[in-house]
Tab-separated table of C-alpha atoms in Angstrom:
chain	number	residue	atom	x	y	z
A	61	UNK	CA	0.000	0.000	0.000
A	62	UNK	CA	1.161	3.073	-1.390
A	63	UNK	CA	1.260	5.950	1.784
A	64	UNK	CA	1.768	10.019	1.015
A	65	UNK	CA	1.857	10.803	4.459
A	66	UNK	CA	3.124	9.627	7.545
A	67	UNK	CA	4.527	9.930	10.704
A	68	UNK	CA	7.192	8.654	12.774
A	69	UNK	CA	7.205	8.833	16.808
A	70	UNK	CA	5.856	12.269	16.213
A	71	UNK	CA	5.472	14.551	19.104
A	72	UNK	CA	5.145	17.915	20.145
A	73	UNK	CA	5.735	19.510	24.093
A	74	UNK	CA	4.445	22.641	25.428
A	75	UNK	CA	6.422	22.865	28.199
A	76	UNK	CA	6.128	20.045	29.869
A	77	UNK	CA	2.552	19.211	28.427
A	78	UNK	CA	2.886	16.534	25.584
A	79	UNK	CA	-0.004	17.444	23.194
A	80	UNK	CA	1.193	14.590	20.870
A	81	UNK	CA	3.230	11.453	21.660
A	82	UNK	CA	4.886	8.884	19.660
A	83	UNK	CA	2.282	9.234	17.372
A	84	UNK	CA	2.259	7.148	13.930
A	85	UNK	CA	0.217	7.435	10.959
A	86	UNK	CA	-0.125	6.179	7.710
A	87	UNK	CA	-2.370	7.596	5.022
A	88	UNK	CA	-3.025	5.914	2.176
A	89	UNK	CA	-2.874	7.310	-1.239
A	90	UNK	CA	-6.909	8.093	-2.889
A	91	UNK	CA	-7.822	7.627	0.898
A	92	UNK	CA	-10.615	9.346	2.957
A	93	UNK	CA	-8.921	8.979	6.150
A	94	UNK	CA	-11.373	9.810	9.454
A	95	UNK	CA	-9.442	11.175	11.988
A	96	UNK	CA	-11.354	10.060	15.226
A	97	UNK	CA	-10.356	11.242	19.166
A	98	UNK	CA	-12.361	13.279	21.783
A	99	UNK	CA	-11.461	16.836	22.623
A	100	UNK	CA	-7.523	17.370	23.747
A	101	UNK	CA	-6.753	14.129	22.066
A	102	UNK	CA	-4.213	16.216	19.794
A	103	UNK	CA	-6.066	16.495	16.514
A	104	UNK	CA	-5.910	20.104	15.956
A	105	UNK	CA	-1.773	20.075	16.854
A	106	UNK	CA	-1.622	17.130	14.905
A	107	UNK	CA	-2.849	19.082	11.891
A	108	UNK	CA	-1.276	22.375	12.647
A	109	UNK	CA	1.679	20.319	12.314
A	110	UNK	CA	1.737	18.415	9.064
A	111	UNK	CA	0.846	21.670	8.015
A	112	UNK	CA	3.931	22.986	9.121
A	113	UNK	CA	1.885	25.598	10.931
A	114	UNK	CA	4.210	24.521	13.933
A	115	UNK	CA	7.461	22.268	14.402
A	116	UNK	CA	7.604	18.949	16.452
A	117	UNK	CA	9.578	18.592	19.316
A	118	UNK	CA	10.840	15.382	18.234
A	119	UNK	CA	10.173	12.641	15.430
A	120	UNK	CA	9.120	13.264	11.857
A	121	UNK	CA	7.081	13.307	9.167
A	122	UNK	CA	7.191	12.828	5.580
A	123	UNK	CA	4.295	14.164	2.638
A	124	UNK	CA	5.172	12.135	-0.697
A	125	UNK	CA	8.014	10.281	1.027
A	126	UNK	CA	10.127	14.140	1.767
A	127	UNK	CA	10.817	14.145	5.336
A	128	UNK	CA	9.964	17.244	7.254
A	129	UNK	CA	13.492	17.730	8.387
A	130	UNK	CA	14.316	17.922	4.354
A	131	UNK	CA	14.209	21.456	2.521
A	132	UNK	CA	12.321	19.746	0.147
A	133	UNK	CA	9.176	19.336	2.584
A	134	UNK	CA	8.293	22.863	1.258
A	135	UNK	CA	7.539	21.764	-2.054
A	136	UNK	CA	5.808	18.674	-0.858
A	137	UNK	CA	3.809	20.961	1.395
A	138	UNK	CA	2.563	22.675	-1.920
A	139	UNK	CA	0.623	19.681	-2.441
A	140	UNK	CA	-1.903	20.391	0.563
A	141	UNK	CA	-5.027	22.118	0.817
A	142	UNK	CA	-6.478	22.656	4.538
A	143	UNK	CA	-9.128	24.226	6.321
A	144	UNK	CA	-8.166	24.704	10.152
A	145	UNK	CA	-10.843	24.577	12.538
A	146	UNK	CA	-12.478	27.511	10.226
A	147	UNK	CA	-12.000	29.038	6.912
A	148	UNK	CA	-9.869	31.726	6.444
A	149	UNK	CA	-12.239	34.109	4.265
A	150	UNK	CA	-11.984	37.806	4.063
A	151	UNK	CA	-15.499	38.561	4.772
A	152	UNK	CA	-15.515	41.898	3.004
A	153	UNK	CA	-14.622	40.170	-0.205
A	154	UNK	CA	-16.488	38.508	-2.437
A	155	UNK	CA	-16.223	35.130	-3.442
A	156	UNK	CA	-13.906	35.734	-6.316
A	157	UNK	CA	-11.922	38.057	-4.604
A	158	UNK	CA	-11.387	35.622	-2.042
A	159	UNK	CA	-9.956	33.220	-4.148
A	160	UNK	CA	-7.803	36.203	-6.136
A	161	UNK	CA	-5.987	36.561	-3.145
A	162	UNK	CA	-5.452	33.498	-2.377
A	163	UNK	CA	-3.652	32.953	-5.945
A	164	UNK	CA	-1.458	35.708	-4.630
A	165	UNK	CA	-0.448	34.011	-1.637
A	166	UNK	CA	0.235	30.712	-3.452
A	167	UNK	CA	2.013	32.979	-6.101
A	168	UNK	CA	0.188	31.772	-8.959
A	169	UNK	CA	-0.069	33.586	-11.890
A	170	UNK	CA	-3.099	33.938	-13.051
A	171	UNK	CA	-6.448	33.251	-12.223
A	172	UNK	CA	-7.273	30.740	-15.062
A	173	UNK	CA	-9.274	27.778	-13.155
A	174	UNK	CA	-10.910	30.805	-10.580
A	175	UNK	CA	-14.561	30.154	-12.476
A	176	UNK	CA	-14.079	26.711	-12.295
A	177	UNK	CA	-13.187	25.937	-8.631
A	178	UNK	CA	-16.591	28.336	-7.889
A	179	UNK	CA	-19.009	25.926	-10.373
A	180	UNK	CA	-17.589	23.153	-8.982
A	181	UNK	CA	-18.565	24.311	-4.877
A	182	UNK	CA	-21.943	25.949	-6.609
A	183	UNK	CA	-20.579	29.269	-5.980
A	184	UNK	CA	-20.444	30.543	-9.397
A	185	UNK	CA	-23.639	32.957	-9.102
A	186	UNK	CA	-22.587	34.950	-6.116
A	187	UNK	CA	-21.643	37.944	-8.402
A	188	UNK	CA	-20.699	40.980	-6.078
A	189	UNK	CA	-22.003	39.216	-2.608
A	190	UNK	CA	-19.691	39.658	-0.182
A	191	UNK	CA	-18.917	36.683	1.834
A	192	UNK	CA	-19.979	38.232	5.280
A	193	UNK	CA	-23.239	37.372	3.725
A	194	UNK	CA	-22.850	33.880	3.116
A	195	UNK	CA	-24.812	31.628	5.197
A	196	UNK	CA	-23.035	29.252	6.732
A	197	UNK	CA	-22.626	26.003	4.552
A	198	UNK	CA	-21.770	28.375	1.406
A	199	UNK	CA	-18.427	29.911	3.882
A	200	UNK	CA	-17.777	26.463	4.250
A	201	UNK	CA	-17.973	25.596	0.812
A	202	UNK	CA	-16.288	29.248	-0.442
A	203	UNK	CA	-13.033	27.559	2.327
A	204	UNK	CA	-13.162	24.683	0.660
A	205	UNK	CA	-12.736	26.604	-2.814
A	206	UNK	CA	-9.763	28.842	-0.894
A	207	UNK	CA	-8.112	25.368	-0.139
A	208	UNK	CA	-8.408	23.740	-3.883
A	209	UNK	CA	-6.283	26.855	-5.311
A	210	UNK	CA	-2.978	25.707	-6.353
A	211	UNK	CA	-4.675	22.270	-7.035
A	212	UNK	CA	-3.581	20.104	-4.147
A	213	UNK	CA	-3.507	16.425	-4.183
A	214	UNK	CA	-4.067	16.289	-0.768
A	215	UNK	CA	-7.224	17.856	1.602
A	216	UNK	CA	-6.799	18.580	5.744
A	217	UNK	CA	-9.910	19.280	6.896
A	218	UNK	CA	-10.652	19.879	10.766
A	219	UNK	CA	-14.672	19.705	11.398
A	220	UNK	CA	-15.840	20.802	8.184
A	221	UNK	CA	-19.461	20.585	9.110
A	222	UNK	CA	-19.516	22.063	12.317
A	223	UNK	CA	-22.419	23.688	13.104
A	224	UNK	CA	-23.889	22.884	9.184
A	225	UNK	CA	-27.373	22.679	8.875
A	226	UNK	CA	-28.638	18.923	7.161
A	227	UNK	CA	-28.612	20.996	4.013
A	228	UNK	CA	-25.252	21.974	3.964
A	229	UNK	CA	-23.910	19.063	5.670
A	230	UNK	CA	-24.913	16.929	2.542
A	231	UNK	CA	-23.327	19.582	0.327
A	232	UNK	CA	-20.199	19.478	2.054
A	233	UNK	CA	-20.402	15.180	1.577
A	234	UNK	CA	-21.367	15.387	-1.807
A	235	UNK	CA	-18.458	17.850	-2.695
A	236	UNK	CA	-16.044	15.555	-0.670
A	237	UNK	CA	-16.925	12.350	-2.519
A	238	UNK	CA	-16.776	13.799	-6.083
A	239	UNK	CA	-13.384	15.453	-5.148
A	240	UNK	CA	-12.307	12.250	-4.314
A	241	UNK	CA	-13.393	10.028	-6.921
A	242	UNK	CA	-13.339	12.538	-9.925
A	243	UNK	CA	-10.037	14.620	-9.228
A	244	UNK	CA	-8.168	11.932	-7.171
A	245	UNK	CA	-7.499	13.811	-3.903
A	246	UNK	CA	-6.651	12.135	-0.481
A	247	UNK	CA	-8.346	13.691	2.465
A	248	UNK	CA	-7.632	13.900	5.886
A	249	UNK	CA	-10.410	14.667	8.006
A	250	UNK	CA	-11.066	15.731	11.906
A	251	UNK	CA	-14.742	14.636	12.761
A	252	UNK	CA	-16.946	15.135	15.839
A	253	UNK	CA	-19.853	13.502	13.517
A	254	UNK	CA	-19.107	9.903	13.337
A	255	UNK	CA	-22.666	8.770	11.794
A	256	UNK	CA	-21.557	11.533	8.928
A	257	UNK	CA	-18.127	10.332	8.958
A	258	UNK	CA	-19.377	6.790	8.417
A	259	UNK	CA	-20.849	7.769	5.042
A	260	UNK	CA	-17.903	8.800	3.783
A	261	UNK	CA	-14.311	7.377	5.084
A	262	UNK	CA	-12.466	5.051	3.740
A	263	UNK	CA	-9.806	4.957	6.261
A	264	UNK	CA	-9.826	5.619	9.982
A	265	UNK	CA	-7.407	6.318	12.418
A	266	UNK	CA	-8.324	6.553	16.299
A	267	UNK	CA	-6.560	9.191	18.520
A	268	UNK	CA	-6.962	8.431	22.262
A	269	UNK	CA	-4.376	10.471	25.176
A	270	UNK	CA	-2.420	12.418	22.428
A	271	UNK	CA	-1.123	9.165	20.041
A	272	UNK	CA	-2.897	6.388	17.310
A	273	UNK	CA	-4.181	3.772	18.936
A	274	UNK	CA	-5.951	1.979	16.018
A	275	UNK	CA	-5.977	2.540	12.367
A	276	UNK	CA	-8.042	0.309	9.982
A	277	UNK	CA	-9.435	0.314	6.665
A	278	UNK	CA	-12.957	0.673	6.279
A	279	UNK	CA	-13.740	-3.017	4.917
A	280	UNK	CA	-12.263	-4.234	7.995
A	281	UNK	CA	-13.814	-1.982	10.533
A	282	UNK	CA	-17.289	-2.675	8.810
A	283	UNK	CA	-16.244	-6.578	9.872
A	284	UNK	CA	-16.114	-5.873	13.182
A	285	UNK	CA	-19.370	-3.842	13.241
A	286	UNK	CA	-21.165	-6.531	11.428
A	287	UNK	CA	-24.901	-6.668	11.908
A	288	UNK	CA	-25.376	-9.874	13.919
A	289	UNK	CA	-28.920	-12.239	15.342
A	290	UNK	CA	-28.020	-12.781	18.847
A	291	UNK	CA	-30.609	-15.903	19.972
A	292	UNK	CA	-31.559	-17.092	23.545
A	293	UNK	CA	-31.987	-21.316	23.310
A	294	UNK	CA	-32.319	-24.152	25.841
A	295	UNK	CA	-30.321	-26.466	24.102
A	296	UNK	CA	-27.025	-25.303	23.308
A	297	UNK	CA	-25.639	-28.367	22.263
A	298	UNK	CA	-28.238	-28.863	19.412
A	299	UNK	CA	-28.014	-25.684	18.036
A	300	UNK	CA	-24.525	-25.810	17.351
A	301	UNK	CA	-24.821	-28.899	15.730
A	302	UNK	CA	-27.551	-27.568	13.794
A	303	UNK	CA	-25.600	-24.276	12.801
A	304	UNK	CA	-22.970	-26.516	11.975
A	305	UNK	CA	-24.438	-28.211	9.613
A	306	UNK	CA	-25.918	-25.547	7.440
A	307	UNK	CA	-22.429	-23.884	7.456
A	308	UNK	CA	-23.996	-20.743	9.442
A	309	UNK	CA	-21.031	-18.588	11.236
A	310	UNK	CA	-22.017	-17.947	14.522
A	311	UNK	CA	-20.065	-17.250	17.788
A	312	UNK	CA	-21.088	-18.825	21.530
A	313	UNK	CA	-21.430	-16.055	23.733
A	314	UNK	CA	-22.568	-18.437	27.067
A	315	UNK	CA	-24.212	-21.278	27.617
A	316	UNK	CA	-27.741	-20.184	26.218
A	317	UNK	CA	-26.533	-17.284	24.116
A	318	UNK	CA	-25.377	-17.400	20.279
A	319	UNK	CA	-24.240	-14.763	17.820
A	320	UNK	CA	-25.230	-15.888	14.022
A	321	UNK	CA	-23.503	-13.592	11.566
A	322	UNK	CA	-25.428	-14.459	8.466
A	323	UNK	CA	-28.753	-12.463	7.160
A	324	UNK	CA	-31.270	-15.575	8.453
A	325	UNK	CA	-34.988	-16.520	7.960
A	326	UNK	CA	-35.798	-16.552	12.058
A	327	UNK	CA	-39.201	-18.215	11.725
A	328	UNK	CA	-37.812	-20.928	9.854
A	329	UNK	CA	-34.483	-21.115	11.966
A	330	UNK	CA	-36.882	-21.529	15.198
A	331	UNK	CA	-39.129	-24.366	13.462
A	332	UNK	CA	-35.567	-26.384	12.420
A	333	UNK	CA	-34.807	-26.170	16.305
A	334	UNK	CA	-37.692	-27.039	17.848
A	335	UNK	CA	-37.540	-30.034	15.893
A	336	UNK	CA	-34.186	-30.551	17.398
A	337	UNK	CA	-35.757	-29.966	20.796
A	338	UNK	CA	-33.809	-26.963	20.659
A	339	UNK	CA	-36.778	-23.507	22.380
A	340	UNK	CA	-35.698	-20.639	20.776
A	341	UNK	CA	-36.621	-18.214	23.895
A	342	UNK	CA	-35.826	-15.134	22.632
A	343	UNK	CA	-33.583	-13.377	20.020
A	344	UNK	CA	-32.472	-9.638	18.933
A	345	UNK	CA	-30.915	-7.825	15.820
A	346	UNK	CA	-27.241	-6.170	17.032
A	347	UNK	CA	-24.911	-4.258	15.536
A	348	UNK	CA	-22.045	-1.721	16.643
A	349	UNK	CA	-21.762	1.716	16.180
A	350	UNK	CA	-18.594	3.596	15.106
A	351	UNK	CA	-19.237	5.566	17.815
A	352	UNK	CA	-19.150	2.240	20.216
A	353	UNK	CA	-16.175	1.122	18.507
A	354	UNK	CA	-14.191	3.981	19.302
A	355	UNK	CA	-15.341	4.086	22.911
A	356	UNK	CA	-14.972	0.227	23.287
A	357	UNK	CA	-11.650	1.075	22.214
A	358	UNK	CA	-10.267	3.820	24.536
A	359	UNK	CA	-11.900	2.228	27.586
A	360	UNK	CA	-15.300	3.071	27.724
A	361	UNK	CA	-17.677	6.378	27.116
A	362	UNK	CA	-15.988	7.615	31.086
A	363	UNK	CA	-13.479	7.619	29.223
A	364	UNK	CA	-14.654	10.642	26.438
């Protein structure tokens, strides 16, 4: 698996506060990688960082295999696009302007793709509205414009639908997956809204007291929050054998409890049983959450 950006024992001290701590990451090229951790977890620093808003106190990174502590790592850095807890608009500006200046800044020079970078987030029609204006999900999506100048390859984005309505929270998704799958970009993104996240991530990674603790794709997490048919019996023993049999996966849980992890027909499942002698006494449709994954993980919601 092919990786543009990753860390290496990363960590950064403020005084003798470690905001980050041997903390490694690997994102995978094409990815939509969720970056998952309560507040003060480090996700923010983290960001700031790779950014190279701020230095680490000791370890390293590398964006397209240049290691921070290479000159290079300012070309590499080219290559991102990132919106940092909020966009950075000029709210007396209007949406063109906006991104006018930003060309400046990234010293490109002209404004060629300007029109199209507007279509693209539906901001096209503004004309002269300035952006202080804007509702909410069209800042969001006029940041999001700000950060595709200079055509990254990569996307940081820290809570890019905070506060969104449903409306513009579905914008912002849309506009994520088409950049994605149409123009190729890898994303990084810092999510309170796991549900939303869900929908969308390919790749997660799971911050918990200022370092990784898990990172998994998303075929593999969706394995371990696989939709399951817990059952209640009286006769363990035959419905094994029975489960067996028909080459159902299932999982013993105690001595009257079984998992089946296969989409079932439960009336008929109960008549095969009882034939069996085998009472089906009760039985329930489960299935984790990403949000009960993550807390299973870190020990537990007293944990958050």
């Amino acid at each position: 698996m092919e990786y543009i950006l990753e860390t290496n024992n990363l960590e950064k001290k403020y005084g003798n506060f470690k905001a980050i701590s041997n903390l490694n990451m690997h994102i995978p090229k094409g990815a939509i990688y969720g970056l998952i951790g309560k507040n003060g977890s480090g996700k923010t620093t983290l960001i700031r960082l790779l950014c190279g808003l701020q230095k680490p106190t000791l370890g390293n990174y590398s964006i397209y295999g240049i290691s921070n502590e290479n000159k290079k790592i300012i070309e590499s850095r080219k290559r991102i696009g990132a919106i940092i807890e909020s966009p950075s608009l000029c709210l007396d500006m209007t949406a063109e302007d906006n991104l006018k200046k930003q060309c400046k800044i990234v010293g490109l020079p002209n404004f060629d793709n300007l029109y199209k970078i507007l279509k693209f987030v539906r901001l096209d029609n503004t004309g002269k509205k300035k952006a202080k204006y804007f509702s909410l999900g069209m800042k969001q999506r006029l940041g999001l414009a700000i950060a595709l100048v200079g055509n990254p390859d990569i996307l940081i984005l820290d809570e890019p639908i905070n506060g969104l309505d449903p409306n513009g929270i579905i914008e912002i998704r849309e506009l994520i997956l088409k950049l994605n799958k149409e123009k190729g970009i890898t994303f990084l993104i810092s999510s309170h809204y796991l549900d939303e996240l869900s929908k969308i991530a390919t790749f997660y990674g799971f911050m918990d007291k200022s370092r990784i603790v898990k990172e998994i794709s998303k075929d593999d997490l969706e394995q371990n929050l696989k939709k399951r048919i817990q059952i209640n019996v009286n006769n363990l023993k035959e419905c094994v054998k029975y489960l067996e049999e028909n080459n159902i996966p299932y999982k013993v849980i105690s001595n009257n409890i079984i998992d089946i992890y296969e989409k079932i027909n439960v009336t008929q499942l109960v008549m095969a049983l009882s034939k069996r002698d085998c009472i089906v006494n009760n039985f329930q449709e489960k299935g984790e959450t990403l949000e009960n994954y993550y807390l299973n993980l870190i020990g537990g919601a007293e944990n958050v």
